[in-house]
mmCIF file of C-alpha atoms in Angstrom:
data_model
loop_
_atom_site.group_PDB
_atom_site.id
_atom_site.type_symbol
_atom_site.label_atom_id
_atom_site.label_comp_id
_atom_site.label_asym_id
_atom_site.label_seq_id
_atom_site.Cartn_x
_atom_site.Cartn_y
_atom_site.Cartn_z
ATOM 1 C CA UNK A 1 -155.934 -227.250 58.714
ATOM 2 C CA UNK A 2 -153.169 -224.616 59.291
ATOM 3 C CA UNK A 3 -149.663 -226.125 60.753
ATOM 4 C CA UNK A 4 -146.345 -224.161 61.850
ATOM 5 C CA UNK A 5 -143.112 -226.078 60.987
ATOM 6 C CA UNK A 6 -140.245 -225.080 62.854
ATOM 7 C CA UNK A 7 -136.450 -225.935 61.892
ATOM 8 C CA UNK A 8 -133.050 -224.362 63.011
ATOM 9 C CA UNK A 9 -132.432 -225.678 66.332
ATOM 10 C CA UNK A 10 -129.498 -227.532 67.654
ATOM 11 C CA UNK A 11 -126.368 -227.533 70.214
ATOM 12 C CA UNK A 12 -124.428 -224.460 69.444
ATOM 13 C CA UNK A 13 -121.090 -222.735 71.774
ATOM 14 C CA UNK A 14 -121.596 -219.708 73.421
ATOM 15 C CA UNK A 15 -120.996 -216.656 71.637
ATOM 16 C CA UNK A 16 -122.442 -218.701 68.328
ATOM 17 C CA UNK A 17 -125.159 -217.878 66.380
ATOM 18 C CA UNK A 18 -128.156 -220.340 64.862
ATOM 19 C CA UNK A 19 -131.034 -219.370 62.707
ATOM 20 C CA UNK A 20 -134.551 -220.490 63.502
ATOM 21 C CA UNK A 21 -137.283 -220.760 60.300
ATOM 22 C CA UNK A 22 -140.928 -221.521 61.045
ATOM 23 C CA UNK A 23 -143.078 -222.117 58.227
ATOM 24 C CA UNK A 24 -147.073 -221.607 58.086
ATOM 25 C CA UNK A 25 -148.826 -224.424 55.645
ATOM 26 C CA UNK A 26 -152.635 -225.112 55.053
ATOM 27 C CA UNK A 27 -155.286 -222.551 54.223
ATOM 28 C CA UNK A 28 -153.488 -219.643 55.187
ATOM 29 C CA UNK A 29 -154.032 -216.795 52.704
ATOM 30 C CA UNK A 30 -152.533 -213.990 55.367
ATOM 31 C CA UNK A 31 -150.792 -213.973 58.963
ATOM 32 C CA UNK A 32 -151.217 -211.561 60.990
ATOM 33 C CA UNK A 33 -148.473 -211.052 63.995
ATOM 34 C CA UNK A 34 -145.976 -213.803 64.150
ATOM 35 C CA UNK A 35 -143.408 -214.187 67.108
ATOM 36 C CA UNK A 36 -140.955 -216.615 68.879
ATOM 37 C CA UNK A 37 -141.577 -217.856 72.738
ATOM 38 C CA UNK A 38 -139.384 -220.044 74.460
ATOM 39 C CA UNK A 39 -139.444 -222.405 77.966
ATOM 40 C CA UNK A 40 -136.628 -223.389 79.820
ATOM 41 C CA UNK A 41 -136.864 -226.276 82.137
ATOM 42 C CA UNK A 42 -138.731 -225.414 84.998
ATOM 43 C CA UNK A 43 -139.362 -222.298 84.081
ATOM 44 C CA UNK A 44 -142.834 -220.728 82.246
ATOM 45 C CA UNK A 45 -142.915 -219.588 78.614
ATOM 46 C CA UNK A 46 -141.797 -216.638 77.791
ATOM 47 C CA UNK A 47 -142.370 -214.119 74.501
ATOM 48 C CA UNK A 48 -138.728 -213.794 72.722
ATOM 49 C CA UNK A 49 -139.736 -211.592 70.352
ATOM 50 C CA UNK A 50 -142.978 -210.607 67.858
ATOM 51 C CA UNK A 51 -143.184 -209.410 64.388
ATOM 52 C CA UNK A 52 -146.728 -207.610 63.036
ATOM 53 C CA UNK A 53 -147.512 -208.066 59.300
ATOM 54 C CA UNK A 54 -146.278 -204.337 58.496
ATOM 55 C CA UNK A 55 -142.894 -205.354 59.999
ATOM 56 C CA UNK A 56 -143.369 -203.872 63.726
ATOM 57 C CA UNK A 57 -140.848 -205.669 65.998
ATOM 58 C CA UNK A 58 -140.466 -206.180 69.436
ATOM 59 C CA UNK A 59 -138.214 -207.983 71.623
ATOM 60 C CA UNK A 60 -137.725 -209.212 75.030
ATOM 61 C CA UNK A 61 -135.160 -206.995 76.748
ATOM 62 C CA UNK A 62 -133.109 -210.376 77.123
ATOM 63 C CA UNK A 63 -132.163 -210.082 73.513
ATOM 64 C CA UNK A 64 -132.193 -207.157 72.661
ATOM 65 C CA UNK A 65 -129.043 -206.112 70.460
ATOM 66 C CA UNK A 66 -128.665 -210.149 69.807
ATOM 67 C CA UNK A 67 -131.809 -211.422 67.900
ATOM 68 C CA UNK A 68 -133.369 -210.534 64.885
ATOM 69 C CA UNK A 69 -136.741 -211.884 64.160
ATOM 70 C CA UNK A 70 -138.126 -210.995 60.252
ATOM 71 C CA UNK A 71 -140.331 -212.767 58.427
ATOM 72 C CA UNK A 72 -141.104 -213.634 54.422
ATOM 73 C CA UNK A 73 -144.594 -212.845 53.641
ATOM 74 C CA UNK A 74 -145.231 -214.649 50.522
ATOM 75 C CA UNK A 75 -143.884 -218.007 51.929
ATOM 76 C CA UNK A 76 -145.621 -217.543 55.359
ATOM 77 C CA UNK A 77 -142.421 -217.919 57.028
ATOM 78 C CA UNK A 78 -140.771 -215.817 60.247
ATOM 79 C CA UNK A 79 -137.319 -216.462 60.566
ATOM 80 C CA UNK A 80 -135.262 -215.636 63.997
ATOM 81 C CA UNK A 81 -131.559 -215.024 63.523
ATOM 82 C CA UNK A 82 -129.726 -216.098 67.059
ATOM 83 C CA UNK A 83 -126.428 -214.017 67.251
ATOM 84 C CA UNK A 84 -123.742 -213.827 70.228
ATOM 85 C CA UNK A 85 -125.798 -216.926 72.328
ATOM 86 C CA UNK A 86 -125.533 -217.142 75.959
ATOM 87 C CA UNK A 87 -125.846 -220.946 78.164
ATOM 88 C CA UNK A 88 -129.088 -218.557 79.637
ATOM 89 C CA UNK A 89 -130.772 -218.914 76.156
ATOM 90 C CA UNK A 90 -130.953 -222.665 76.293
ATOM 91 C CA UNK A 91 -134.587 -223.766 75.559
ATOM 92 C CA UNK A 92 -137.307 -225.012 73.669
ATOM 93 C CA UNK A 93 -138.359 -222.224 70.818
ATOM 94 C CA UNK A 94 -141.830 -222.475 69.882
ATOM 95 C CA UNK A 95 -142.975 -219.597 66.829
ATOM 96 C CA UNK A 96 -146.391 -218.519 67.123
ATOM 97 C CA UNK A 97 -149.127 -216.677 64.507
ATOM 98 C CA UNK A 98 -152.017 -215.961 64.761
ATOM 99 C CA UNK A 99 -154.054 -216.143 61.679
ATOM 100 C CA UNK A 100 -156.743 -214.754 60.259
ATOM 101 C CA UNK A 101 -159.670 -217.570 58.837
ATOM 102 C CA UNK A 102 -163.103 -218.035 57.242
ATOM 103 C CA UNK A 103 -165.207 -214.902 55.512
ATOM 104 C CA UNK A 104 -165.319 -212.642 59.042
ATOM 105 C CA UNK A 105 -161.482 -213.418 59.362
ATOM 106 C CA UNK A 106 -161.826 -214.487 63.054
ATOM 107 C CA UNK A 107 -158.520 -214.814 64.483
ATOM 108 C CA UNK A 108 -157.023 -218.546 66.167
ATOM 109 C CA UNK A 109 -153.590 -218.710 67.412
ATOM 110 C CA UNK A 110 -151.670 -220.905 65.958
ATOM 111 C CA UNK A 111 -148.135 -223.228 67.832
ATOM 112 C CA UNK A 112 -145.247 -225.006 66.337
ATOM 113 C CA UNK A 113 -144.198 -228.462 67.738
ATOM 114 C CA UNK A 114 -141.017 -226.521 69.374
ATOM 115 C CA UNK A 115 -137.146 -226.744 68.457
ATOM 116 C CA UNK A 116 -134.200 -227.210 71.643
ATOM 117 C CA UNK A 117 -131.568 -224.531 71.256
ATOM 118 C CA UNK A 118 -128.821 -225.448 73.446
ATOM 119 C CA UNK A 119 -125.917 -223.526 73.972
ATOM 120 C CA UNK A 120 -123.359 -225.140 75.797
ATOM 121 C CA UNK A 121 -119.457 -225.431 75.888
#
């Protein structure tokens, strides 16, 4: 059984900065691409930004220049550094990997519970 533990979130000013961690435990010997999604109220989910097990990023054009997503390969953990926060980034964050199991290493996605990011004066 393979679970994603996020931490990080919180109520934060705008023009702050916060520092997501989501942590894969189970039987994960590799991860494959790991990323970040987020859902406003009312609104649908939306990809914040992905990271490929080489280090490829990619990032919604919404953060661009603000976020940095990395991750720590040998403690199956992505990380997303929040910089320079906006009220427009208030949300649930949900990380995301999909992982690699059993001997033809099909792939299954994998979801965190979610963590609220607020950012509010």
């Amino acid at each position: 059984q393979v679970q994603l533990v996020e931490s990080g979130g919180g109520l934060v000013q705008p023009g702050g900065s916060l520092r997501l961690s989501c942590a894969a435990s189970g039987r994960v010997s590799s991860i494959n691409d790991m990323g970040w999604y987020r859902q406003a109220p009312g609104k649908e989910r939306e990809l914040v930004a992905r990271i490929t097990s080489g280090g490829n990023t990619n990032y919604a054009d919404s953060v661009k220049g603000r976020f940095t997503i990395s991750r720590d390969n040998a403690k199956n953990t992505v990380y997303l550094q929040m910089n320079s926060l906006k009220p427009e980034d208030t949300a649930v964050y949900y990380c995301n990997a999909i992982i690699p199991i059993g001997p033809f290493s099909r792939e299954y996605v994998y979801w965190g519970q979610g963590t609220q990011v607020t950012v509010s004066s």
